[in-house]
Amino acid sequence: MEDGKLTVRAVERAMDILLCFVDVKELSLTEISNKVSLHKSTVHRLLASLEGKAFIQRDGATEKYRLGFRLWELSANLIQSDDMGVVLLPEMERLRDQVGETISLYIRDGNERVRVQAVQSNQAIRRVAPVGARMPLFVGASSKVLLAYADEAVQEQVINTAKITSGLDSNVLIQMLEDTRKLGFATSIEEREPGAAAVSAPIFGRDGKLMASLAVSGPANRLTQTKMLEHVPSIIEAAHRMGTMLR
């Protein structure tokens, strides 16, 4: 019976820790310890357990804690809207704060891509990404991602359209799509818009089907090829979390 009481007490303390994040996004170990009135060693053990189950995640750079993606999985049944742009907005904001550039979410609609959500960079010089904007599927980082994982019939139609309307070499575009599937991401520099660059990764659903593309974009003189490659691990990780949240 005593063991049962201790187990329940541990659960209550873990829930108290989660409730610390109702009004704040990040907290240090000391701040959490003060909020729940427990010793740091006890809080640290509880945080380790919560982190192990992805209810809490720790930022290795700041050593601060925040809520983990597992809570999004649990809350999915409570969300009344099926709009992925609404569901994924907090994660997009998190990525924006991490990389410092504009974050966009795209889906494929026929032979076009549509921006369904965007989080603007906080920097003075930035890419303004209007929600609802439509772009062709044969140019740009997100287009490569959306087309690379589309049906062969869609790929063939878009490639033929690109050849006719823009004079693009079909073999070059096919190779880009193969590279995208192989690498798991795509980049573009001034392909669609002068002075702009972007890097994009796919968001997959439970069945492995592509749901959307996640993109980071900004001025080409700041978002260089080297800088984009540095951001790739963070973008792919965020895309993976988003796919989990949408399942």
Tab-separated table of C-alpha atoms in Angstrom:
chain	number	residue	atom	x	y	z
A	1	MET	CA	0.000	0.000	0.000
A	2	GLU	CA	2.836	2.307	0.838
A	3	ASP	CA	4.387	1.663	-2.581
A	4	GLY	CA	1.054	2.544	-4.157
A	5	LYS	CA	0.946	5.854	-2.322
A	6	LEU	CA	4.482	6.662	-3.487
A	7	THR	CA	3.560	5.822	-7.072
A	8	VAL	CA	0.494	8.067	-6.986
A	9	ARG	CA	2.535	10.848	-5.415
A	10	ALA	CA	5.087	10.597	-8.246
A	11	VAL	CA	2.292	10.856	-10.805
A	12	GLU	CA	0.836	13.900	-9.070
A	13	ARG	CA	4.253	15.553	-8.977
A	14	ALA	CA	4.800	14.831	-12.673
A	15	MET	CA	1.444	16.415	-13.488
A	16	ASP	CA	2.335	19.437	-11.348
A	17	ILE	CA	5.479	19.836	-13.445
A	18	LEU	CA	3.479	19.734	-16.681
A	19	LEU	CA	1.076	22.321	-15.304
A	20	CYS	CA	4.001	24.697	-14.767
A	21	PHE	CA	3.938	25.330	-18.521
A	22	VAL	CA	0.366	26.619	-18.697
A	23	ASP	CA	1.500	30.248	-18.881
A	24	VAL	CA	5.135	29.959	-20.003
A	25	LYS	CA	6.915	28.195	-22.853
A	26	GLU	CA	10.278	27.438	-21.231
A	27	LEU	CA	11.554	26.944	-17.686
A	28	SER	CA	14.867	26.037	-16.108
A	29	LEU	CA	15.297	23.247	-13.576
A	30	THR	CA	15.542	25.814	-10.765
A	31	GLU	CA	12.381	27.616	-11.900
A	32	ILE	CA	10.427	24.368	-12.040
A	33	SER	CA	11.763	23.299	-8.651
A	34	ASN	CA	10.590	26.577	-7.124
A	35	LYS	CA	7.163	26.334	-8.742
A	36	VAL	CA	6.421	22.825	-7.466
A	37	SER	CA	8.295	23.262	-4.155
A	38	LEU	CA	10.439	20.157	-4.632
A	39	HIS	CA	14.179	19.544	-4.415
A	40	LYS	CA	16.073	19.856	-7.677
A	41	SER	CA	17.176	16.219	-7.535
A	42	THR	CA	13.558	15.048	-7.335
A	43	VAL	CA	12.456	17.372	-10.134
A	44	HIS	CA	15.397	16.276	-12.278
A	45	ARG	CA	14.389	12.610	-11.963
A	46	LEU	CA	10.780	13.394	-12.847
A	47	LEU	CA	11.840	15.520	-15.807
A	48	ALA	CA	14.043	12.686	-17.055
A	49	SER	CA	11.049	10.331	-17.010
A	50	LEU	CA	8.804	12.859	-18.752
A	51	GLU	CA	11.493	13.557	-21.332
A	52	GLY	CA	11.908	9.842	-21.954
A	53	LYS	CA	8.241	9.629	-22.913
A	54	ALA	CA	8.440	12.872	-24.970
A	55	PHE	CA	6.045	14.791	-22.683
A	56	ILE	CA	8.914	17.195	-21.972
A	57	GLN	CA	11.827	18.212	-24.165
A	58	ARG	CA	15.065	19.879	-23.118
A	59	ASP	CA	16.982	22.479	-25.089
A	60	GLY	CA	20.608	21.388	-24.934
A	61	ALA	CA	21.870	24.914	-25.606
A	62	THR	CA	19.901	26.739	-22.893
A	63	GLU	CA	19.281	23.768	-20.565
A	64	LYS	CA	15.660	24.852	-20.366
A	65	TYR	CA	12.605	22.620	-20.616
A	66	ARG	CA	9.430	22.907	-22.653
A	67	LEU	CA	6.421	20.737	-23.455
A	68	GLY	CA	7.093	17.803	-25.787
A	69	PHE	CA	5.290	16.671	-28.943
A	70	ARG	CA	3.626	13.710	-27.190
A	71	LEU	CA	1.121	16.138	-25.686
A	72	TRP	CA	0.107	17.159	-29.200
A	73	GLU	CA	-0.652	13.533	-29.994
A	74	LEU	CA	-2.892	13.294	-26.937
A	75	SER	CA	-4.597	16.598	-27.665
A	76	ALA	CA	-5.316	15.704	-31.294
A	77	ASN	CA	-8.699	14.255	-30.306
A	78	LEU	CA	-9.630	17.550	-28.657
A	79	ILE	CA	-8.868	19.730	-31.670
A	80	GLN	CA	-12.083	20.695	-33.430
A	81	SER	CA	-10.403	22.010	-36.569
A	82	ASP	CA	-8.788	19.691	-39.118
A	83	ASP	CA	-6.727	22.579	-40.493
A	84	MET	CA	-3.107	21.448	-40.327
A	85	GLY	CA	-2.009	25.076	-40.517
A	86	VAL	CA	-3.652	25.682	-37.140
A	87	VAL	CA	-2.389	22.463	-35.590
A	88	LEU	CA	1.213	22.987	-36.713
A	89	LEU	CA	1.469	26.728	-36.057
A	90	PRO	CA	3.169	26.422	-32.617
A	91	GLU	CA	5.792	24.067	-34.055
A	92	MET	CA	6.380	26.432	-36.973
A	93	GLU	CA	6.894	29.300	-34.536
A	94	ARG	CA	9.375	27.179	-32.626
A	95	LEU	CA	11.361	26.486	-35.819
A	96	ARG	CA	11.245	30.186	-36.753
A	97	ASP	CA	12.750	31.085	-33.379
A	98	GLN	CA	15.403	28.416	-33.880
A	99	VAL	CA	16.602	29.318	-37.389
A	100	GLY	CA	15.598	33.000	-37.511
A	101	GLU	CA	13.946	32.877	-40.943
A	102	THR	CA	10.424	32.750	-42.387
A	103	ILE	CA	8.687	29.365	-42.097
A	104	SER	CA	6.044	28.204	-44.594
A	105	LEU	CA	3.787	25.197	-44.943
A	106	TYR	CA	2.743	24.067	-48.435
A	107	ILE	CA	0.384	21.480	-49.850
A	108	ARG	CA	-0.103	20.327	-53.437
A	109	ASP	CA	-3.303	21.290	-55.217
A	110	GLY	CA	-3.287	19.813	-58.691
A	111	ASN	CA	-0.226	21.097	-60.505
A	112	GLU	CA	0.354	23.961	-58.071
A	113	ARG	CA	1.539	24.368	-54.524
A	114	VAL	CA	-0.394	26.477	-52.053
A	115	ARG	CA	0.972	28.161	-48.939
A	116	VAL	CA	-1.482	27.209	-46.178
A	117	GLN	CA	0.426	28.708	-43.239
A	118	ALA	CA	3.379	31.025	-42.658
A	119	VAL	CA	5.334	32.449	-39.742
A	120	GLN	CA	7.311	35.547	-40.615
A	121	SER	CA	10.912	36.046	-39.576
A	122	ASN	CA	11.526	38.649	-36.882
A	123	GLN	CA	14.490	40.069	-38.792
A	124	ALA	CA	14.229	43.508	-40.388
A	125	ILE	CA	14.997	42.170	-43.869
A	126	ARG	CA	12.863	39.109	-44.475
A	127	ARG	CA	10.710	37.244	-46.950
A	128	VAL	CA	7.026	38.093	-46.629
A	129	ALA	CA	5.068	34.912	-47.267
A	130	PRO	CA	1.337	35.532	-47.889
A	131	VAL	CA	-0.929	32.632	-46.969
A	132	GLY	CA	-2.948	31.373	-49.925
A	133	ALA	CA	-0.275	32.170	-52.504
A	134	ARG	CA	-0.114	29.691	-55.397
A	135	MET	CA	3.050	28.751	-57.255
A	136	PRO	CA	3.970	26.276	-60.010
A	137	LEU	CA	5.219	22.829	-59.005
A	138	PHE	CA	8.341	22.899	-61.147
A	139	VAL	CA	10.348	25.613	-59.423
A	140	GLY	CA	11.410	26.214	-55.826
A	141	ALA	CA	12.456	24.003	-52.926
A	142	SER	CA	8.934	23.148	-51.738
A	143	SER	CA	7.822	22.378	-55.278
A	144	LYS	CA	10.636	19.846	-55.605
A	145	VAL	CA	9.565	18.165	-52.365
A	146	LEU	CA	5.858	18.057	-53.249
A	147	LEU	CA	6.565	16.822	-56.769
A	148	ALA	CA	9.254	14.322	-55.766
A	149	TYR	CA	6.752	12.320	-53.706
A	150	ALA	CA	3.757	12.758	-56.019
A	151	ASP	CA	2.355	10.046	-58.306
A	152	GLU	CA	4.264	9.374	-61.509
A	153	ALA	CA	1.367	10.657	-63.595
A	154	VAL	CA	1.471	14.003	-61.775
A	155	GLN	CA	5.243	14.206	-62.161
A	156	GLU	CA	5.056	13.530	-65.881
A	157	GLN	CA	2.363	16.155	-66.407
A	158	VAL	CA	4.254	18.827	-64.448
A	159	ILE	CA	7.550	18.032	-66.162
A	160	ASN	CA	5.914	18.351	-69.596
A	161	THR	CA	4.287	21.642	-68.573
A	162	ALA	CA	7.623	22.983	-67.311
A	163	LYS	CA	9.291	22.074	-70.597
A	164	ILE	CA	6.609	23.799	-72.668
A	165	THR	CA	6.045	26.950	-70.577
A	166	SER	CA	9.520	27.574	-69.174
A	167	GLY	CA	11.857	25.665	-71.430
A	168	LEU	CA	13.236	23.661	-68.507
A	169	ASP	CA	15.309	20.591	-69.326
A	170	SER	CA	13.187	17.561	-68.376
A	171	ASN	CA	16.253	15.497	-67.498
A	172	VAL	CA	17.508	18.190	-65.137
A	173	LEU	CA	14.154	18.358	-63.345
A	174	ILE	CA	13.941	14.563	-63.093
A	175	GLN	CA	17.416	14.476	-61.558
A	176	MET	CA	16.389	17.174	-59.044
A	177	LEU	CA	13.457	15.040	-57.960
A	178	GLU	CA	15.670	11.973	-57.573
A	179	ASP	CA	18.138	13.996	-55.486
A	180	THR	CA	15.294	15.265	-53.319
A	181	ARG	CA	14.077	11.738	-52.551
A	182	LYS	CA	17.613	10.556	-51.888
A	183	LEU	CA	18.590	13.434	-49.591
A	184	GLY	CA	15.201	13.936	-47.922
A	185	PHE	CA	15.199	17.694	-48.585
A	186	ALA	CA	15.551	20.259	-51.369
A	187	THR	CA	17.078	23.715	-51.717
A	188	SER	CA	16.632	26.578	-54.137
A	189	ILE	CA	18.464	29.850	-54.697
A	190	GLU	CA	16.793	32.539	-56.813
A	191	GLU	CA	14.876	29.911	-58.799
A	192	ARG	CA	11.451	31.495	-58.475
A	193	GLU	CA	12.202	34.927	-57.081
A	194	PRO	CA	15.360	37.072	-57.429
A	195	GLY	CA	17.255	37.449	-54.166
A	196	ALA	CA	15.355	34.676	-52.380
A	197	ALA	CA	16.462	31.252	-51.163
A	198	ALA	CA	14.675	28.345	-49.502
A	199	VAL	CA	15.173	24.859	-48.100
A	200	SER	CA	12.316	22.396	-47.681
A	201	ALA	CA	11.624	18.967	-46.177
A	202	PRO	CA	8.632	16.611	-46.495
A	203	ILE	CA	6.022	15.980	-43.796
A	204	PHE	CA	4.773	12.388	-43.945
A	205	GLY	CA	1.637	10.870	-42.437
A	206	ARG	CA	1.331	7.548	-40.627
A	207	ASP	CA	1.049	5.591	-43.887
A	208	GLY	CA	4.178	7.207	-45.306
A	209	LYS	CA	2.151	9.394	-47.647
A	210	LEU	CA	3.305	12.966	-48.162
A	211	MET	CA	1.034	15.452	-46.402
A	212	ALA	CA	2.857	18.761	-46.863
A	213	SER	CA	6.226	20.416	-47.276
A	214	LEU	CA	7.904	22.508	-44.593
A	215	ALA	CA	10.078	25.361	-45.841
A	216	VAL	CA	12.544	27.874	-44.449
A	217	SER	CA	13.053	30.901	-46.690
A	218	GLY	CA	14.926	34.192	-46.588
A	219	PRO	CA	17.231	36.576	-48.482
A	220	ALA	CA	19.776	34.665	-50.557
A	221	ASN	CA	22.658	36.746	-49.222
A	222	ARG	CA	21.817	35.563	-45.696
A	223	LEU	CA	20.320	32.157	-46.358
A	224	THR	CA	23.289	30.821	-48.307
A	225	GLN	CA	23.694	27.209	-49.417
A	226	THR	CA	26.021	26.610	-46.469
A	227	LYS	CA	23.566	28.138	-44.018
A	228	MET	CA	20.685	26.121	-45.467
A	229	LEU	CA	22.602	22.886	-45.029
A	230	GLU	CA	23.281	23.856	-41.409
A	231	HIS	CA	19.524	24.219	-40.887
A	232	VAL	CA	18.616	20.903	-42.537
A	233	PRO	CA	18.793	18.727	-39.358
A	234	SER	CA	16.500	21.136	-37.483
A	235	ILE	CA	14.050	21.301	-40.393
A	236	ILE	CA	13.889	17.523	-40.825
A	237	GLU	CA	13.435	17.059	-37.082
A	238	ALA	CA	10.607	19.614	-37.052
A	239	ALA	CA	8.979	17.976	-40.074
A	240	HIS	CA	9.104	14.621	-38.291
A	241	ARG	CA	7.457	16.080	-35.196
A	242	MET	CA	4.770	17.693	-37.324
A	243	GLY	CA	4.045	14.402	-39.061
A	244	THR	CA	3.656	12.770	-35.654
A	245	MET	CA	1.307	15.518	-34.504
A	246	LEU	CA	-0.937	15.058	-37.540
A	247	ARG	CA	-1.313	11.317	-37.088
